[in-house]
Amino acid sequence: MNIEEMNIKERNIECSQALESISEGVADYASMAPAPITVKQTRVSAQLLKDLMLKHIYDTSVISVKGLAERMSLTGSVVDELSHLLRDEALVELSSSLNGDGTLSFRLTERGRFSARDAHDRSGYLGPAPVALEHYKEISEHFSLATHSVTQEGLSALFENFIVEQLLLDQLGAAFNSRKAIFIYGSAGTGKTYTIGKMMALFQDACLVPHALSIKDTIVSVFDPQIHVPKTLRNTGASLLYNRAHDARYVPCQRPIVITGGELTADLLEVQFDPQSKTSQAPLQLKANNGIFFIDDIGRQSISPAVIFNRWIVPMEEGRDFLSLANGQHFEVPFDVQLVFSSNLNPLDLADEAALRRIGFKIKFEHIKPGAYRKIWAQYMESQRITFSEPLLDYVLNELHFREGVGLLPCHPRDLIHMALTQATYKGEPGLVTKERLYWAWQNYFVRLEQSTNEVIIQ
């Protein structure tokens, strides 16, 4: 038995030992997305994987099978098979020396360096191996939001320490169960963004997010560290255990929540190709798959609300989206997304009745009542370790809000108290909130537009 065969045997034994100690949670992922042990089982073209391996070796000069397996998120047996194919084509060769751990390393031949540069010129992607689109569709269906139901009990428990009307919670709970798009609207500061963001906590389980997708010979990156939060798996002290437990081309993540607002542009909803790096990025809705896509501040974008609403007609009705690559190739992806629109503008000013009918629920966030305002005020005072004062709160409600006709919003207590505290610190009296300081905060918080000597409009 030669050295190379001994190393392969040792890796197989090591893999078997690791698989025997996989925790229950990890094993579940392994049953849904088992780690491929042959190139064929990856369901990705061998040529694409060979090109990717050449680029990784070119990037490192010399690298072991273990190093390639970690970089490409593939099992050692798949990397072995690919390395044999590349050696048969005289593109790679064994390094003349062993690594410190006794394993063999590979380096490119002159012909291999030429092929690696050519592969990079065609695609600049350098990361874990992609998964086949058809395989991802199967995984996405398994983790569909349709497998979850929101209950009144669960929603009430989630918002136990958050002051919100039960009627509003009941509307939101039913809306999430419908799986249809939701349009929430109301004045700025009514808690729309916070409430929807908190709703995602109802789904505590994880889903599998691919590092990238293979669309024939094109790789589209999906995993985004700014959006996807990897889920910690139990009993994964050894890195090898994690990598061998399931197909490591998928990352177990918390269900994603993507929030975008006035910065949203039409190109962010399509595959983005960078001609300089020659890489392709998935659109926001694909990154949000199996989670929430929250489009905030409708009407504030550079694109019209009509364009935004019309973009979702087919995905909302059919549960699938159609995208295009830079080469003009079209492909279909799953659309398992809780789509939520939000605006502080009149919905009828943003879309016609036909467009609004396609949105299942239209939920208005109202100004809050004095009782809710008092509870929020008391909560925030307590969080700042300030003694609650009923006269101070009565002053704010009666002499400021009611006298000047300003509706009550859940953000007002926090903002007014915080501003009063900043002045207290400036004056050398930290933590001391008085009527005068709350009035000062009021004057600095609202925009006051004087229309005449007898009329002042507060915004």
Coordinates of C-alpha atoms in Angstrom, one line a residue:
M1 CA 0.0 0.0 0.0
N2 CA 1.5 3.3 -1.1
I3 CA 1.6 6.5 1.0
E4 CA -1.4 8.1 -0.9
E5 CA -3.6 5.0 -0.3
M6 CA -2.7 5.0 3.4
N7 CA -3.7 8.6 3.7
I8 CA -7.1 7.9 1.9
K9 CA -7.7 4.9 4.3
E10 CA -6.9 7.0 7.3
R11 CA -9.3 9.8 6.2
N12 CA -12.1 7.2 5.7
I13 CA -11.6 5.8 9.2
E14 CA -11.5 9.3 10.6
C15 CA -14.7 10.2 8.8
S16 CA -16.4 7.0 10.1
Q17 CA -15.4 7.8 13.7
A18 CA -16.7 11.3 13.4
L19 CA -20.1 10.2 12.0
E20 CA -20.6 7.8 14.9
S21 CA -20.5 10.7 17.3
I22 CA -22.8 13.2 15.5
S23 CA -25.3 14.8 17.8
E24 CA -29.0 14.3 17.2
G25 CA -29.6 17.9 15.8
V26 CA -26.7 17.5 13.4
A27 CA -27.8 14.1 12.3
D28 CA -31.2 15.6 11.2
Y29 CA -29.4 17.9 8.7
A30 CA -27.3 14.9 7.5
S31 CA -30.5 13.0 6.7
M32 CA -31.9 15.9 4.7
A33 CA -28.7 16.9 3.0
P34 CA -26.1 14.1 3.3
A35 CA -22.6 14.9 2.5
P36 CA -21.8 13.7 -1.0
I37 CA -19.0 11.2 -1.2
T38 CA -18.6 11.1 -5.0
V39 CA -18.5 13.9 -7.6
K40 CA -21.8 12.5 -9.1
Q41 CA -23.5 12.9 -5.8
T42 CA -22.8 16.6 -5.7
R43 CA -25.2 16.9 -8.6
V44 CA -22.8 19.6 -10.0
S45 CA -20.8 19.3 -13.2
A46 CA -17.4 17.8 -12.7
Q47 CA -15.9 20.5 -14.9
L48 CA -17.2 23.3 -12.7
L49 CA -15.8 21.6 -9.6
K50 CA -12.4 21.0 -11.3
D51 CA -12.2 24.7 -12.3
L52 CA -13.0 25.7 -8.8
M53 CA -10.4 23.4 -7.4
L54 CA -7.8 24.7 -9.8
K55 CA -8.5 28.3 -8.6
H56 CA -8.1 27.2 -5.0
I57 CA -4.8 25.6 -5.6
Y58 CA -3.6 28.6 -7.7
D59 CA -4.7 30.8 -4.7
T60 CA -2.6 28.8 -2.2
S61 CA 0.3 27.5 -4.4
V62 CA 0.4 24.2 -2.5
I63 CA -2.5 22.7 -0.5
S64 CA -3.5 19.3 1.0
V65 CA -6.6 17.3 0.4
K66 CA -7.8 18.4 3.9
G67 CA -7.2 22.0 3.0
L68 CA -9.1 21.7 -0.2
A69 CA -11.9 19.9 1.5
E70 CA -12.3 22.7 4.0
R71 CA -12.1 25.5 1.4
M72 CA -14.5 23.8 -0.9
S73 CA -16.8 22.4 1.8
L74 CA -16.6 18.9 0.3
T75 CA -15.7 15.5 1.7
G76 CA -12.2 14.2 1.3
S77 CA -13.4 11.5 -1.0
V78 CA -14.8 14.0 -3.5
V79 CA -11.6 16.0 -3.4
D80 CA -9.6 12.8 -4.0
E81 CA -11.7 12.0 -7.0
L82 CA -11.4 15.5 -8.4
S83 CA -7.6 15.5 -7.8
H84 CA -7.3 12.2 -9.7
L85 CA -9.2 13.7 -12.6
L86 CA -6.9 16.7 -12.6
R87 CA -3.8 14.6 -12.4
D88 CA -4.9 12.5 -15.3
E89 CA -5.2 15.7 -17.3
A90 CA -1.7 16.7 -16.1
L91 CA -3.1 19.9 -14.5
V92 CA -1.9 19.1 -10.9
E93 CA 0.8 17.0 -9.4
L94 CA 1.8 15.8 -6.0
S95 CA 4.1 18.1 -4.0
S96 CA 7.5 16.6 -3.3
S97 CA 7.1 16.8 0.5
L98 CA 4.5 15.9 3.1
N99 CA 2.7 18.3 5.3
G100 CA 3.3 18.6 9.0
D101 CA 0.4 16.2 9.6
G102 CA 1.8 13.6 7.2
T103 CA -0.7 14.2 4.4
L104 CA 0.0 14.8 0.8
S105 CA -0.3 18.2 -1.0
F106 CA -0.9 19.3 -4.5
R107 CA 0.4 22.0 -6.7
L108 CA -0.4 23.1 -10.2
T109 CA 1.6 22.1 -13.3
E110 CA 2.5 24.8 -15.8
R111 CA -0.5 23.6 -17.8
G112 CA -2.6 23.7 -14.6
R113 CA -1.7 27.3 -13.9
F114 CA -2.8 28.3 -17.4
S115 CA -6.1 26.5 -16.9
A116 CA -6.6 28.1 -13.5
R117 CA -6.1 31.6 -14.9
D118 CA -8.5 30.7 -17.7
A119 CA -11.1 29.5 -15.2
H120 CA -10.7 32.7 -13.1
D121 CA -11.2 34.8 -16.2
R122 CA -14.5 33.1 -16.8
S123 CA -15.6 33.2 -13.2
G124 CA -14.0 35.0 -10.2
Y125 CA -15.9 33.0 -7.6
L126 CA -13.5 31.5 -5.1
G127 CA -15.3 29.8 -2.2
P128 CA -17.2 26.7 -1.1
A129 CA -18.5 24.5 -3.9
P130 CA -22.0 25.4 -5.0
V131 CA -25.1 23.2 -4.8
A132 CA -27.3 22.3 -7.7
L133 CA -30.4 24.5 -8.1
E134 CA -32.7 21.5 -8.2
H135 CA -31.3 20.2 -4.9
Y136 CA -31.8 23.6 -3.3
K137 CA -35.4 23.6 -4.4
E138 CA -35.9 20.3 -2.5
I139 CA -34.2 21.7 0.6
S140 CA -36.2 24.9 0.5
E141 CA -39.5 23.0 0.3
H142 CA -38.5 21.0 3.4
F143 CA -38.0 24.2 5.4
S144 CA -41.0 26.0 4.0
L145 CA -42.7 28.5 6.3
A146 CA -45.9 26.7 5.5
T147 CA -44.9 24.1 8.1
H148 CA -45.3 26.7 10.9
S149 CA -48.4 28.1 12.4
V150 CA -48.6 31.3 14.6
T151 CA -50.8 30.9 17.7
Q152 CA -52.3 33.6 19.9
E153 CA -50.6 32.1 22.9
G154 CA -47.2 32.1 21.3
L155 CA -47.5 35.6 20.0
S156 CA -48.8 37.0 23.3
A157 CA -45.8 35.4 25.1
L158 CA -43.4 36.9 22.5
F159 CA -44.7 40.4 23.2
E160 CA -45.2 39.9 26.9
N161 CA -42.8 42.8 27.8
F162 CA -43.8 44.9 24.8
I163 CA -46.8 47.2 25.0
V164 CA -49.0 46.5 22.0
E165 CA -52.8 46.2 21.5
Q166 CA -54.1 42.6 21.5
L167 CA -56.3 43.4 18.5
L168 CA -53.1 44.3 16.5
L169 CA -51.4 41.2 17.6
D170 CA -54.4 39.1 16.5
Q171 CA -54.3 40.7 13.1
L172 CA -50.6 40.1 12.6
G173 CA -50.9 36.5 13.8
A174 CA -53.6 35.7 11.3
A175 CA -51.7 37.5 8.5
F176 CA -48.6 35.5 9.1
N177 CA -50.6 32.2 9.0
S178 CA -52.0 33.2 5.6
R179 CA -48.6 33.2 4.0
K180 CA -49.8 36.1 1.8
A181 CA -48.1 39.4 1.5
I182 CA -48.8 41.9 4.3
F183 CA -49.0 45.7 4.0
I184 CA -48.7 47.6 7.3
Y185 CA -49.1 51.3 7.3
G186 CA -49.5 54.2 9.8
S187 CA -47.6 57.2 11.1
A188 CA -43.8 57.0 11.6
G189 CA -42.9 55.9 15.1
T190 CA -45.9 53.5 15.6
G191 CA -43.5 50.5 15.9
K192 CA -44.0 48.9 12.5
T193 CA -40.4 48.0 11.9
Y194 CA -39.7 46.8 15.4
T195 CA -42.9 44.7 15.6
I196 CA -42.3 42.9 12.3
G197 CA -38.6 42.2 13.2
K198 CA -39.7 40.7 16.5
M199 CA -42.2 38.4 14.7
M200 CA -39.3 36.4 13.3
A201 CA -38.5 35.1 16.7
L202 CA -41.7 32.9 16.4
F203 CA -39.6 30.6 14.2
Q204 CA -36.9 29.3 16.4
D205 CA -35.8 26.5 14.1
A206 CA -33.0 26.7 11.6
C207 CA -33.0 26.4 7.8
L208 CA -30.2 25.4 5.5
V209 CA -28.7 28.2 3.4
P210 CA -26.4 27.3 0.5
H211 CA -23.1 29.1 0.2
A212 CA -23.8 29.3 -3.6
L213 CA -26.0 27.9 -6.3
S214 CA -24.9 26.3 -9.6
I215 CA -26.9 27.5 -12.5
K216 CA -25.4 25.2 -15.1
D217 CA -21.8 26.6 -15.3
T218 CA -22.5 29.8 -13.5
I219 CA -22.1 30.2 -9.7
V220 CA -24.4 32.6 -7.8
S221 CA -23.4 33.4 -4.2
V222 CA -26.3 33.2 -1.7
F223 CA -24.9 33.0 1.8
D224 CA -24.4 36.6 3.1
P225 CA -22.8 37.1 6.5
Q226 CA -24.6 40.4 6.8
I227 CA -28.0 38.7 6.6
H228 CA -27.6 35.0 7.6
V229 CA -26.8 34.1 11.2
P230 CA -25.3 30.6 11.5
K231 CA -26.9 28.4 14.0
T232 CA -24.7 26.8 16.7
L233 CA -24.9 23.1 16.6
R234 CA -24.5 21.0 19.7
N235 CA -21.6 18.7 20.4
T236 CA -19.5 20.0 17.6
G237 CA -16.2 20.4 19.4
A238 CA -14.2 19.0 16.5
S239 CA -14.4 20.9 13.3
L240 CA -14.3 17.7 11.3
L241 CA -17.5 16.6 13.0
Y242 CA -19.3 19.7 11.8
N243 CA -18.0 19.4 8.3
R244 CA -18.9 15.7 7.9
A245 CA -22.2 15.8 9.6
H246 CA -24.1 17.1 6.6
D247 CA -23.4 18.6 3.2
A248 CA -21.2 21.5 4.3
R249 CA -22.1 23.4 1.2
Y250 CA -25.2 24.4 3.2
V251 CA -25.0 26.5 6.4
P252 CA -27.5 25.9 9.2
C253 CA -28.8 29.4 9.9
Q254 CA -31.6 31.2 11.8
R255 CA -34.4 31.9 9.4
P256 CA -33.3 35.0 7.6
I257 CA -35.0 38.4 7.9
V258 CA -34.0 40.9 5.2
I259 CA -35.0 44.5 5.8
T260 CA -34.6 47.2 3.1
G261 CA -35.9 50.7 2.9
G262 CA -35.3 53.8 0.9
E263 CA -32.1 52.4 -0.4
L264 CA -33.9 49.7 -2.4
T265 CA -33.2 49.8 -6.1
A266 CA -34.5 47.6 -8.9
D267 CA -31.1 45.9 -9.5
L268 CA -31.1 44.6 -5.9
L269 CA -34.1 42.4 -6.8
E270 CA -32.2 40.7 -9.7
V271 CA -29.0 38.7 -9.9
Q272 CA -26.2 41.2 -9.6
F273 CA -23.1 40.6 -11.8
D274 CA -19.9 42.4 -11.1
P275 CA -17.9 42.7 -14.4
Q276 CA -14.7 43.5 -12.5
S277 CA -14.7 40.5 -10.2
K278 CA -16.8 38.3 -12.5
T279 CA -19.0 37.2 -9.7
S280 CA -22.7 37.0 -9.3
Q281 CA -24.8 37.7 -6.2
A282 CA -28.3 36.5 -5.4
P283 CA -31.0 39.1 -5.1
L284 CA -32.4 40.1 -1.7
Q285 CA -35.6 37.9 -2.0
L286 CA -33.5 34.8 -2.7
K287 CA -31.3 35.5 0.4
A288 CA -34.5 35.9 2.4
N289 CA -35.9 32.6 1.2
N290 CA -37.5 30.5 4.1
G291 CA -37.7 33.8 6.1
I292 CA -39.0 37.4 6.0
F293 CA -38.5 40.0 3.4
F294 CA -39.5 43.4 4.9
I295 CA -39.6 46.3 2.4
D296 CA -39.9 49.4 4.6
D297 CA -40.7 53.0 3.7
I298 CA -42.5 52.2 0.4
G299 CA -42.8 55.4 -1.5
R300 CA -39.3 56.6 -0.4
Q301 CA -37.3 54.6 -3.0
S302 CA -35.9 55.9 -6.3
I303 CA -38.1 53.4 -8.0
S304 CA -41.9 53.9 -8.0
P305 CA -44.2 51.9 -5.7
A306 CA -45.9 50.5 -8.7
V307 CA -42.7 48.9 -9.9
I308 CA -42.0 47.4 -6.5
F309 CA -45.6 46.0 -6.2
N310 CA -45.7 44.7 -9.7
R311 CA -42.4 42.9 -9.2
W312 CA -44.1 40.4 -6.8
I313 CA -47.2 39.5 -8.8
V314 CA -46.0 36.2 -10.0
P315 CA -43.9 35.2 -7.0
M316 CA -46.8 36.0 -4.6
E317 CA -49.3 33.9 -6.6
E318 CA -47.1 31.0 -7.7
G319 CA -44.5 30.7 -5.0
R320 CA -41.6 30.9 -7.4
D321 CA -39.5 33.6 -8.9
F322 CA -37.9 34.0 -12.3
L323 CA -34.4 35.4 -12.6
S324 CA -31.8 36.0 -15.3
L325 CA -28.0 35.7 -15.5
A326 CA -25.7 38.2 -17.1
N327 CA -25.5 35.9 -20.2
G328 CA -29.3 36.1 -20.6
Q329 CA -30.0 32.6 -19.2
H330 CA -33.3 32.5 -17.3
F331 CA -34.0 30.2 -14.3
E332 CA -36.6 29.6 -11.7
V333 CA -36.0 29.7 -7.9
P334 CA -38.3 29.0 -5.0
F335 CA -40.1 32.0 -3.4
D336 CA -40.9 30.8 0.2
V337 CA -40.9 34.3 1.7
Q338 CA -43.2 36.2 4.1
L339 CA -43.3 39.4 2.2
V340 CA -44.1 42.5 4.2
F341 CA -44.5 46.0 2.9
S342 CA -44.5 49.1 5.2
S343 CA -45.2 52.8 4.7
N344 CA -46.3 55.8 6.6
L345 CA -48.0 57.1 3.5
N346 CA -51.6 56.5 2.4
P347 CA -51.7 53.1 0.7
L348 CA -54.1 54.4 -1.9
D349 CA -51.5 57.0 -2.9
L350 CA -49.0 54.2 -3.5
A351 CA -50.9 51.6 -5.5
D352 CA -54.2 51.1 -7.2
E353 CA -56.9 48.8 -5.9
A354 CA -56.0 46.0 -8.2
A355 CA -52.4 45.9 -6.8
L356 CA -53.6 46.2 -3.2
R357 CA -56.1 43.3 -3.7
R358 CA -53.1 41.0 -4.4
I359 CA -51.8 41.8 -0.9
G360 CA -53.6 39.6 1.6
F361 CA -53.7 41.8 4.7
K362 CA -53.6 45.6 5.1
I363 CA -53.0 46.4 8.7
K364 CA -52.9 49.9 10.2
F365 CA -50.7 50.8 13.1
E366 CA -52.6 53.4 15.1
H367 CA -51.5 56.0 17.6
I368 CA -51.5 54.4 21.1
K369 CA -53.8 55.1 24.0
P370 CA -52.8 57.0 27.1
G371 CA -52.8 53.8 29.2
A372 CA -50.3 52.2 26.8
Y373 CA -48.2 55.4 26.8
R374 CA -48.0 55.3 30.6
K375 CA -46.8 51.7 30.6
I376 CA -44.1 52.4 28.0
W377 CA -43.1 55.5 30.0
A378 CA -42.8 53.6 33.2
Q379 CA -40.8 50.8 31.5
Y380 CA -38.3 53.1 30.1
M381 CA -37.9 55.1 33.3
E382 CA -37.2 51.8 35.1
S383 CA -34.7 50.7 32.5
Q384 CA -32.8 54.0 33.1
R385 CA -33.0 53.5 36.9
I386 CA -35.1 56.7 37.3
T387 CA -37.9 56.9 39.9
F388 CA -41.2 57.0 38.2
S389 CA -43.1 60.3 38.7
E390 CA -46.8 60.5 38.0
P391 CA -46.8 64.4 37.9
L392 CA -44.0 64.4 35.3
L393 CA -46.0 62.0 33.1
D394 CA -49.2 64.0 33.5
Y395 CA -47.4 67.1 32.5
V396 CA -46.1 65.5 29.3
L397 CA -49.6 64.1 28.4
N398 CA -51.7 67.1 29.4
E399 CA -49.5 70.1 28.9
L400 CA -47.6 68.9 25.8
H401 CA -49.3 66.2 23.9
F402 CA -53.0 67.1 24.4
R403 CA -52.6 70.8 24.5
E404 CA -50.6 70.9 21.3
G405 CA -52.6 68.2 19.6
V406 CA -49.8 65.7 19.1
G407 CA -50.8 62.0 18.9
L408 CA -49.2 59.4 21.2
L409 CA -46.6 57.2 19.6
P410 CA -44.7 54.3 21.3
C411 CA -41.4 56.0 20.5
H412 CA -42.2 59.3 22.3
P413 CA -41.4 58.2 25.9
R414 CA -38.0 56.7 25.0
D415 CA -37.0 59.7 22.9
L416 CA -38.2 62.5 25.2
I417 CA -36.7 60.9 28.3
H418 CA -33.4 60.2 26.5
M419 CA -33.1 63.8 25.3
A420 CA -33.9 65.2 28.8
L421 CA -31.2 63.0 30.2
T422 CA -28.6 64.3 27.7
Q423 CA -29.3 67.8 29.0
A424 CA -29.2 66.7 32.6
T425 CA -25.7 65.2 32.0
Y426 CA -24.6 68.4 30.2
K427 CA -25.8 70.5 33.2
G428 CA -23.9 68.3 35.6
E429 CA -27.0 66.7 37.1
P430 CA -27.0 63.2 35.4
G431 CA -30.3 61.2 35.9
L432 CA -32.3 64.2 36.9
V433 CA -35.4 64.6 34.7
T434 CA -37.6 67.6 35.3
K435 CA -40.6 69.3 33.7
E436 CA -38.2 72.0 32.3
R437 CA -36.0 69.4 30.7
L438 CA -38.9 67.5 29.2
Y439 CA -40.2 70.7 27.8
W440 CA -36.7 71.4 26.4
A441 CA -36.7 68.0 24.9
W442 CA -40.1 68.6 23.4
Q443 CA -39.0 71.8 21.8
N444 CA -35.9 70.1 20.2
Y445 CA -37.8 66.9 19.2
F446 CA -40.5 68.3 16.9
V447 CA -40.2 70.4 13.8
R448 CA -42.2 73.6 14.5
L449 CA -43.5 75.4 11.4
E450 CA -44.9 78.8 12.0
Q451 CA -47.6 79.7 9.5
S452 CA -48.8 82.9 11.1
T453 CA -48.4 84.7 14.4
N454 CA -51.3 82.8 15.9
E455 CA -50.8 79.3 14.4
V456 CA -47.9 76.9 14.9
I457 CA -47.9 73.5 13.2
I458 CA -45.9 70.7 14.9
Q459 CA -44.5 67.8 12.9

